[in-house]
Short mmCIF file of C-alpha atoms in Angstrom, two decimals:
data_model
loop_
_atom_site.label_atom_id
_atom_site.label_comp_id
_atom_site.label_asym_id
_atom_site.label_seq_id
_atom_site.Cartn_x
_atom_site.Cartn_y
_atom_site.Cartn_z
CA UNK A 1 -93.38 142.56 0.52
CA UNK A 2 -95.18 139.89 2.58
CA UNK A 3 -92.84 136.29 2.29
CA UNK A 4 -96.07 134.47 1.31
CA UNK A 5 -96.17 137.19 -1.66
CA UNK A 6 -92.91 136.16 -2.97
CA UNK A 7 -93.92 132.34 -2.12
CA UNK A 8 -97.13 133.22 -4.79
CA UNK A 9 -94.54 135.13 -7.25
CA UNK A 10 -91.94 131.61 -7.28
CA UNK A 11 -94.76 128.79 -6.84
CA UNK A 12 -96.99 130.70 -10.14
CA UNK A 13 -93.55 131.46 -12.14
CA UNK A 14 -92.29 128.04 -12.18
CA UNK A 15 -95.70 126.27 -12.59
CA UNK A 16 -95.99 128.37 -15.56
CA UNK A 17 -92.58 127.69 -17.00
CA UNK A 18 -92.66 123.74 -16.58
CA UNK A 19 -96.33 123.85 -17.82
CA UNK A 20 -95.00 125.39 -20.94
CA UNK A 21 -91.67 123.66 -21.78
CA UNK A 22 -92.10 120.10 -21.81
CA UNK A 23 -87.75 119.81 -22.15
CA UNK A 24 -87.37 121.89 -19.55
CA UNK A 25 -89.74 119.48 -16.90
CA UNK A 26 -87.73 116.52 -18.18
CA UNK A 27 -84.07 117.80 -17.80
CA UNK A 28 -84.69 119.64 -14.46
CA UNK A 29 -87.82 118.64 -12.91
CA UNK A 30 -88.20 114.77 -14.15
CA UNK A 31 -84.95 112.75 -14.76
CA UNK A 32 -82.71 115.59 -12.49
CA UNK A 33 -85.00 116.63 -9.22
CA UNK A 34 -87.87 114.35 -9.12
CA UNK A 35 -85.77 110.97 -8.77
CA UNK A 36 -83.94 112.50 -5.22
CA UNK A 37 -87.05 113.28 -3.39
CA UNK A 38 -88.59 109.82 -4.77
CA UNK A 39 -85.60 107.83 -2.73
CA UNK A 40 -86.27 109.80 0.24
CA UNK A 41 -90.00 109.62 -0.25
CA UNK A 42 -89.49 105.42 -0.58
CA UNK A 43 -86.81 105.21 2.19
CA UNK A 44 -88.79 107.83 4.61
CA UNK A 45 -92.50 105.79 4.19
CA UNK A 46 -91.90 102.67 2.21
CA UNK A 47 -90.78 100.39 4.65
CA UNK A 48 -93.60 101.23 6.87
CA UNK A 49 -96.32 98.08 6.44
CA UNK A 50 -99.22 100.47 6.56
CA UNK A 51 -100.34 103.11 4.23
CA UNK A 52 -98.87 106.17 5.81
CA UNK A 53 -100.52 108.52 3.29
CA UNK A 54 -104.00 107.49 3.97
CA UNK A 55 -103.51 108.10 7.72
CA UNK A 56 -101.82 111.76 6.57
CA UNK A 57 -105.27 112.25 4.24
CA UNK A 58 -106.96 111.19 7.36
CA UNK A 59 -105.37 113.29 9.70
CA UNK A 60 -105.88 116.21 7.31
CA UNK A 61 -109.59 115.92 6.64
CA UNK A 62 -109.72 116.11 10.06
CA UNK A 63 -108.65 119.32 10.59
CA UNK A 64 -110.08 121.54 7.87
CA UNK A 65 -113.03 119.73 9.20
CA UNK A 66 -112.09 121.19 12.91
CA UNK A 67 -110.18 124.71 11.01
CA UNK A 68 -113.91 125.26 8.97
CA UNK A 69 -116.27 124.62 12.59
CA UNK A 70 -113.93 126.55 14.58
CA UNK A 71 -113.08 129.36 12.18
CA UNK A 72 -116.12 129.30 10.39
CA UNK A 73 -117.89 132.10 11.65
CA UNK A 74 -114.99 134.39 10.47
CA UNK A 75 -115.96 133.93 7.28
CA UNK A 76 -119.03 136.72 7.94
CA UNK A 77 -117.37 138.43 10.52
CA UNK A 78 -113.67 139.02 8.50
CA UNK A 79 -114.56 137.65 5.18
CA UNK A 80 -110.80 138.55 4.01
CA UNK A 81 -109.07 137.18 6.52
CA UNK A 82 -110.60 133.90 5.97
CA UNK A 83 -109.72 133.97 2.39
CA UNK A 84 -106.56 134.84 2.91
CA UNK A 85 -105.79 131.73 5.07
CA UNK A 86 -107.45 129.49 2.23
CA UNK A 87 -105.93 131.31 -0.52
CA UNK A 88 -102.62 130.70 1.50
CA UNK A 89 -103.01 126.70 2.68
CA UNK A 90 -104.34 125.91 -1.17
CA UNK A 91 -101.17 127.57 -3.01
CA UNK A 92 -98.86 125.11 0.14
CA UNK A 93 -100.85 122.19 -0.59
CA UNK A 94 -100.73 122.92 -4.92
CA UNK A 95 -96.79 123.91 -4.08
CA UNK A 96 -96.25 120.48 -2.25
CA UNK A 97 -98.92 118.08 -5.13
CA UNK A 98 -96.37 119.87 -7.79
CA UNK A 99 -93.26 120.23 -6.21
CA UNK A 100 -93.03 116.12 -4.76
CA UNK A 101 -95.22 114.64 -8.26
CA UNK A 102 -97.29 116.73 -10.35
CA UNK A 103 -94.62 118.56 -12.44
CA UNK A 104 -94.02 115.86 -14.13
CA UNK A 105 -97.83 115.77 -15.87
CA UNK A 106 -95.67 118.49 -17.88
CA UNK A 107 -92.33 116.11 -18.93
CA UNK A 108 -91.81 115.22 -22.70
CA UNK A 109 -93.98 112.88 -23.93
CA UNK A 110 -92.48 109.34 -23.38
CA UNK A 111 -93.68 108.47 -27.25
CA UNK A 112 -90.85 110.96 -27.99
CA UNK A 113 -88.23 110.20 -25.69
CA UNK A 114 -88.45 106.22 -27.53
CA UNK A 115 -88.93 107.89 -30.44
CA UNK A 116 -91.93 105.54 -31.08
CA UNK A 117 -94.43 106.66 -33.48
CA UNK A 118 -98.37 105.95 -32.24
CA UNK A 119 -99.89 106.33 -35.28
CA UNK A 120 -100.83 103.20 -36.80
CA UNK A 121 -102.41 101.50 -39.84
CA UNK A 122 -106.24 99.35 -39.96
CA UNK A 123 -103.57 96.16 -40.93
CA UNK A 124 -101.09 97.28 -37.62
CA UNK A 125 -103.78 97.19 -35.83
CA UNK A 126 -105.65 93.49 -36.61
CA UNK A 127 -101.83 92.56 -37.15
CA UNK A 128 -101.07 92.91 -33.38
CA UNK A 129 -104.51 92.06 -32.27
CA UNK A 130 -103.88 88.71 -33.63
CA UNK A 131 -100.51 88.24 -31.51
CA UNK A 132 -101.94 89.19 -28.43
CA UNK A 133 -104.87 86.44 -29.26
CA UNK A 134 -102.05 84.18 -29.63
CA UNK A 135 -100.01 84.54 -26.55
CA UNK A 136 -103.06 84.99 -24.17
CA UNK A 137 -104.20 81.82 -25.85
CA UNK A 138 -100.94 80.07 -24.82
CA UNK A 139 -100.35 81.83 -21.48
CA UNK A 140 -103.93 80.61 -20.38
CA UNK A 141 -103.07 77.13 -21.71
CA UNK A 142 -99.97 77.10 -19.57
CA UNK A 143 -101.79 78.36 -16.86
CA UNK A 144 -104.67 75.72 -16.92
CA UNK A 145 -104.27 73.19 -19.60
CA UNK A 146 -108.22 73.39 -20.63
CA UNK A 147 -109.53 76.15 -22.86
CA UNK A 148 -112.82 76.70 -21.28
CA UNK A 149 -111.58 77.42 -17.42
CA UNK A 150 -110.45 80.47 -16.05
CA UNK A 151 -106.90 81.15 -14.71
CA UNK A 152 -107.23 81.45 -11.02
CA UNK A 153 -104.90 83.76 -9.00
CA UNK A 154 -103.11 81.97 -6.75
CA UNK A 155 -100.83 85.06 -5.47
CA UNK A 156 -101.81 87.25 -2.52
CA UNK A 157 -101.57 90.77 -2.85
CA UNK A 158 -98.88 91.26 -0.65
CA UNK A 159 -96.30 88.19 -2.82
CA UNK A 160 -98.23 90.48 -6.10
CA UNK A 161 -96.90 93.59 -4.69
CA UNK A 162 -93.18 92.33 -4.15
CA UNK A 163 -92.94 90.45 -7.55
CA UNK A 164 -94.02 93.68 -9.25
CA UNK A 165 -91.61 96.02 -7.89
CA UNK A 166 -88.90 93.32 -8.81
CA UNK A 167 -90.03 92.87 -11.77
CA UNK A 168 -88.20 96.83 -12.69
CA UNK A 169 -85.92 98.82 -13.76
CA UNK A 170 -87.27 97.55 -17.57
CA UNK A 171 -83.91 97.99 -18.78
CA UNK A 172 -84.73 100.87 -21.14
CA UNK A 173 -81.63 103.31 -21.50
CA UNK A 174 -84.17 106.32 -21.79
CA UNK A 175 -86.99 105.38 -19.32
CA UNK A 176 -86.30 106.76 -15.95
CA UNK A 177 -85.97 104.34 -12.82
CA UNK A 178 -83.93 104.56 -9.83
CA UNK A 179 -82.81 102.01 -7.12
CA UNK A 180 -84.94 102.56 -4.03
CA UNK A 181 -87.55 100.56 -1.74
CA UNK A 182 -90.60 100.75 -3.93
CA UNK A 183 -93.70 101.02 -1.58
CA UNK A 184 -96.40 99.15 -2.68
CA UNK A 185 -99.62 99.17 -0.67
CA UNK A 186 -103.35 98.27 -0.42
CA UNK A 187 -105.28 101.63 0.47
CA UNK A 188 -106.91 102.14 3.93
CA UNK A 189 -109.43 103.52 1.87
CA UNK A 190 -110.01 100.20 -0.79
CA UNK A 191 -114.18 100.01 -0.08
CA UNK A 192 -114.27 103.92 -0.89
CA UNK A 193 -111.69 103.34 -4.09
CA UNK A 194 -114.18 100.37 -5.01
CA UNK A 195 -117.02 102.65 -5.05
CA UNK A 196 -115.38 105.31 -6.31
CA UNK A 197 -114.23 102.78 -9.75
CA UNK A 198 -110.74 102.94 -8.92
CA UNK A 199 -108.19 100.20 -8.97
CA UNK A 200 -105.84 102.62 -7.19
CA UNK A 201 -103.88 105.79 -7.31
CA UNK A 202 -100.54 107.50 -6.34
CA UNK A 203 -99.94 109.30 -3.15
CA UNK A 204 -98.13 112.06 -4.55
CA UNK A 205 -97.44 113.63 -0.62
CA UNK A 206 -95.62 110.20 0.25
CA UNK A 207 -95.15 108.43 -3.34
CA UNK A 208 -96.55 105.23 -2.02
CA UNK A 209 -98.14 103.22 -4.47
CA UNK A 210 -102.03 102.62 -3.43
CA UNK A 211 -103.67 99.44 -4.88
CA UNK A 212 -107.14 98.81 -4.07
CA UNK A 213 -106.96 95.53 -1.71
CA UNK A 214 -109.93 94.23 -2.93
CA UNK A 215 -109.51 93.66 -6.28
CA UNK A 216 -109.14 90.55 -8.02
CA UNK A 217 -108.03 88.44 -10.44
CA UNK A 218 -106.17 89.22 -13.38
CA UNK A 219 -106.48 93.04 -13.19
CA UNK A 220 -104.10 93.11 -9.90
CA UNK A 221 -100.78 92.44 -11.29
CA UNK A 222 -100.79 94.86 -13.77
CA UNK A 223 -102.56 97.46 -11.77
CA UNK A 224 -99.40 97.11 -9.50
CA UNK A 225 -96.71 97.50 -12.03
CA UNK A 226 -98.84 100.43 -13.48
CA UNK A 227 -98.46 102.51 -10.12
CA UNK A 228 -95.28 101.71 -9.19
CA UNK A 229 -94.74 103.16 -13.39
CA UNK A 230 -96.17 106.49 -11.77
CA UNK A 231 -93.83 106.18 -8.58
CA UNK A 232 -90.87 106.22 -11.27
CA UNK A 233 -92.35 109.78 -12.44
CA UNK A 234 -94.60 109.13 -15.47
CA UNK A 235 -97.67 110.86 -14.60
CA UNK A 236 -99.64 110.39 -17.88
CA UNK A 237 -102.04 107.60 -17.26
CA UNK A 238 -101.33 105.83 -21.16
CA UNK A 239 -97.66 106.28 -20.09
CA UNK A 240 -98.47 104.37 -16.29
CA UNK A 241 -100.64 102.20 -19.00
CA UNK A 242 -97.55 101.19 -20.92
CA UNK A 243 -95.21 100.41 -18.69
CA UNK A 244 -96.92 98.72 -16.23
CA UNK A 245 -97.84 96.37 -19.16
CA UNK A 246 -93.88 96.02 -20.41
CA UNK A 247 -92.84 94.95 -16.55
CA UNK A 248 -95.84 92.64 -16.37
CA UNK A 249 -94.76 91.04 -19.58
CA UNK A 250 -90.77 91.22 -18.13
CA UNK A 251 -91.75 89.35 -15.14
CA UNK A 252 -90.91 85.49 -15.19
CA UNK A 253 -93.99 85.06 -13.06
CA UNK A 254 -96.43 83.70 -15.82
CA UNK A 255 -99.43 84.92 -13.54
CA UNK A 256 -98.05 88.31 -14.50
CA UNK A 257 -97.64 87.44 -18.02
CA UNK A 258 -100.73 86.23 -18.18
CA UNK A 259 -102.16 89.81 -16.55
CA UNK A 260 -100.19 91.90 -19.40
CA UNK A 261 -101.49 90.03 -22.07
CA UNK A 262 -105.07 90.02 -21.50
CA UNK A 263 -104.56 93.88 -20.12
CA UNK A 264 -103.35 94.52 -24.24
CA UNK A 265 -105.82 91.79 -25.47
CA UNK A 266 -108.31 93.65 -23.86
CA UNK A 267 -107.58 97.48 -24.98
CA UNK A 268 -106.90 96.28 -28.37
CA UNK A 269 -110.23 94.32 -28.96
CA UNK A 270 -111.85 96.94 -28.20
CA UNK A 271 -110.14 99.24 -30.64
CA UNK A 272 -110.76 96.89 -33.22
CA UNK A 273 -114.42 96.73 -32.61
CA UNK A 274 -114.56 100.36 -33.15
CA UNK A 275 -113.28 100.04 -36.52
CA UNK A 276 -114.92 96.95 -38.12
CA UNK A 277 -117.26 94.91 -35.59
CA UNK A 278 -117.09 92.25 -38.18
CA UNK A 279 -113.39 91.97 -37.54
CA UNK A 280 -114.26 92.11 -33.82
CA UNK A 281 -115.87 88.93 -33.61
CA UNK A 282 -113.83 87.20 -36.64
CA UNK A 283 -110.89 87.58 -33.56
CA UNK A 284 -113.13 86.73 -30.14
CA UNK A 285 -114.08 83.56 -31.77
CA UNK A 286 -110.53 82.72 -31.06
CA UNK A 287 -110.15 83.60 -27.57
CA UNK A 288 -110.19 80.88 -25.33
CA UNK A 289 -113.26 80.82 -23.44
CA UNK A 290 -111.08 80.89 -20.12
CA UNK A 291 -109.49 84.13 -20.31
CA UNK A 292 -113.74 85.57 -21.14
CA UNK A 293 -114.30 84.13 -17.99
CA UNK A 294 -111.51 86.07 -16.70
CA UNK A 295 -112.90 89.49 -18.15
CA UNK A 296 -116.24 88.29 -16.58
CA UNK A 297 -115.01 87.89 -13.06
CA UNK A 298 -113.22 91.15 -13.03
CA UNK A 299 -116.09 92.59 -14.66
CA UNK A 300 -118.28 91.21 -12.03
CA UNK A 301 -116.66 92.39 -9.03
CA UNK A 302 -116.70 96.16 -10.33
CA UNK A 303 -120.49 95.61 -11.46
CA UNK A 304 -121.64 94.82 -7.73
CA UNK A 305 -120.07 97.95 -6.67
CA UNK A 306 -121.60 100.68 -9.06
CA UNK A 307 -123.34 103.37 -7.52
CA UNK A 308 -124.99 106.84 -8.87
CA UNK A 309 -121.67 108.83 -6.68
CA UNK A 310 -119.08 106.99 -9.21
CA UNK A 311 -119.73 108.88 -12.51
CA UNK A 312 -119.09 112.26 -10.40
CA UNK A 313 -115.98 110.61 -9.35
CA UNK A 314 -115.21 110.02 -12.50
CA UNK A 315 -115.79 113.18 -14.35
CA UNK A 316 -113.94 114.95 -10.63
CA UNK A 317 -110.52 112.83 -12.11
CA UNK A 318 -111.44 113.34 -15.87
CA UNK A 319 -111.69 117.51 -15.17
CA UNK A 320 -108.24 116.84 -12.75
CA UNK A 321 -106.43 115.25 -16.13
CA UNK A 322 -107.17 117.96 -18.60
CA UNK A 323 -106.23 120.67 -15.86
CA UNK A 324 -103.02 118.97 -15.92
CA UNK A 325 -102.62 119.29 -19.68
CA UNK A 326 -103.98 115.54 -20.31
CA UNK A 327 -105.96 116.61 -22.78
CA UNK A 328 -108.24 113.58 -23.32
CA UNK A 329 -108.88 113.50 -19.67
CA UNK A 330 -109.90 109.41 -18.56
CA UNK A 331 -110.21 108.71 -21.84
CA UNK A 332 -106.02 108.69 -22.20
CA UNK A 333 -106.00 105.45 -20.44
CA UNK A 334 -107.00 104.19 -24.33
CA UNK A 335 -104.35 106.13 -25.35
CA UNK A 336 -102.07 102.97 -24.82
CA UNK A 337 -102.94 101.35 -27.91
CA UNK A 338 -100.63 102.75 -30.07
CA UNK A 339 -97.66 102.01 -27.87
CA UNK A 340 -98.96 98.47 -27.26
CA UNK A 341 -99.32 98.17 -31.08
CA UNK A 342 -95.56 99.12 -32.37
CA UNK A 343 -94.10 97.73 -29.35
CA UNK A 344 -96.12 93.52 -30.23
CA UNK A 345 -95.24 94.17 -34.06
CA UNK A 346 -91.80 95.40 -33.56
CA UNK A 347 -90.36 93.05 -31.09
#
């Protein structure tokens, strides 16, 4: 038998047995294999300045451009050699996406591993709503001492980036960190990410963290805290969601305070208007108008950049998520508001 045969046989039997034993991905794949190659991932490409796995996406798009014009023609001539050698460079590129990240879309839930129970209650609900209204209200007082302006951002990206990855390990006996250079970077590719709707992504060939360098304003700190959440091996995006809003909130930066708060205030109004729009604007009546000028300018800068490509984008990532057993797809980002919830009423 052929070696890339038996390379088929191992890369399908494994992907099958993590897919289907969500134990088995955390005790071997998540909290026993994945943290090794993340150190040597960080310590190989982290301390580079640049995004090294932009330049590698680069480089690669480049040459199945060159492999497809030059090879091309085989595809009529020897139709099954040609899918052989795509059958063959999809399984090492799947292999590599699962072997250095993706497994651990299939790790126990982390709901279950803090044994915290989303489910929650109408009254949980307007109950922690109305503490999020309360520290965003006195964050943004801190921040600018008048009600009606918005907090401006002082911080570059680069001082965001370095005060996010301080701002873990969380301190949580069961959440998974290790210590390691945690590469935080702005993509080479920010003005496609912008169009695309993204405020940035995971590299899973290199594990650097890719935050789109244009964005602004409160959205930023946050957004950095929630990839460096995926660097530590959560792959669910309400999971990257959570803890990206518990370091924020750690931080004794009050600019990242200030971002987890209205990052919750924001998920959570928006719950609440599902249930009783009443309720809704019973609660935005007390938001300061600063911090709605700080949802408008964030809201601005992404309005200026929509496009008819970005809902294909979008519904490319949502079909990605539910092949990887996300089963709400994009919409798990909202997924977060039960973990916000018990974790503002509890503590």
């Amino acid at each position: 038998m052929k070696l890339k045969y038996v390379f088929y046989i191992f890369f399908v039997s494994i992907w099958i047995v993590f897919r289907n034993n969500s134990e088995l991905t955390e005790s071997i794949y998540s909290t026993g294999i994945y943290p090794y190659i993340a150190i040597i991932q960080h310590y190989t490409w982290g301390w580079l300045p640049f995004s090294f796995g932009d330049i590698f996406y680069t480089i690669s798009i480049g040459y199945i451009l060159y492999f497809i014009l030059r090879k091309g023609k085989n595809l009529w001539k020897r139709p099954l050699w040609f899918f052989d050698k795509l059958l063959f460079f999809v399984a090492l590129v799947m292999f590599a996406f699962f072997f250095l990240w993706g497994f651990n879309y299939f790790r126990k839930p982390l709901s279950e591993t803090l044994q915290i129970d989303t489910k929650y209650t109408e009254e949980e609900l307007y109950k922690a709503t109305q503490l999020f209204v309360n520290e965003s209200n006195n964050l943004h007082k801190i921040l600018t001492k008048e009600d009606s302006v918005k907090v401006d951002f002082t911080l570059s990206h680069k001082e965001i980036y370095k005060l996010a990855y301080q701002s873990y390990p969380l301190g949580y006996e069961k959440i998974t960190d290790f210590v390691s250079i945690k590469s935080v970077k702005p993509s080479l590719y920010s003005t496609f990410l912008t169009y695309m709707g993204y405020s940035g992504y995971l590299n899973p060939f290199t594990n650097e963290a890719q935050v789109n360098g244009k964005l602004i304003g409160y959205s930023v700190p946050v957004t950095a805290c929630h990839e460096i959440a995926h660097q530590m091996g959560y792959a669910a995006e309400d999971e990257a969601n959570y803890l990206g809003y518990l370091s924020a909130q750690k931080s004794e930066n009050q600019y990242f305070k200030y971002s987890a708060s209205l990052f919750g205030l924001r998920y959570l109004l928006n719950e609440v208007y599902k249930v009783n729009p009443e309720k809704y604007d019973e609660f935005t009546s007390k938001v300061n108008k600063g911090i709605f000028k700080n949802y408008k300018e964030v809201r601005g800068f992404w309005m200026q950049y929509e496009n008819k490509a970005e809902p294909i984008f979008k519904a490319s990532y949502d079909a990605f998520l539910k092949a990887n057993k996300q089963q709400h797809g994009i919409k798990s980002y909202n997924l977060v508001v039960g973990l916000l919830i018990k974790n503002k009423i509890n503590n």
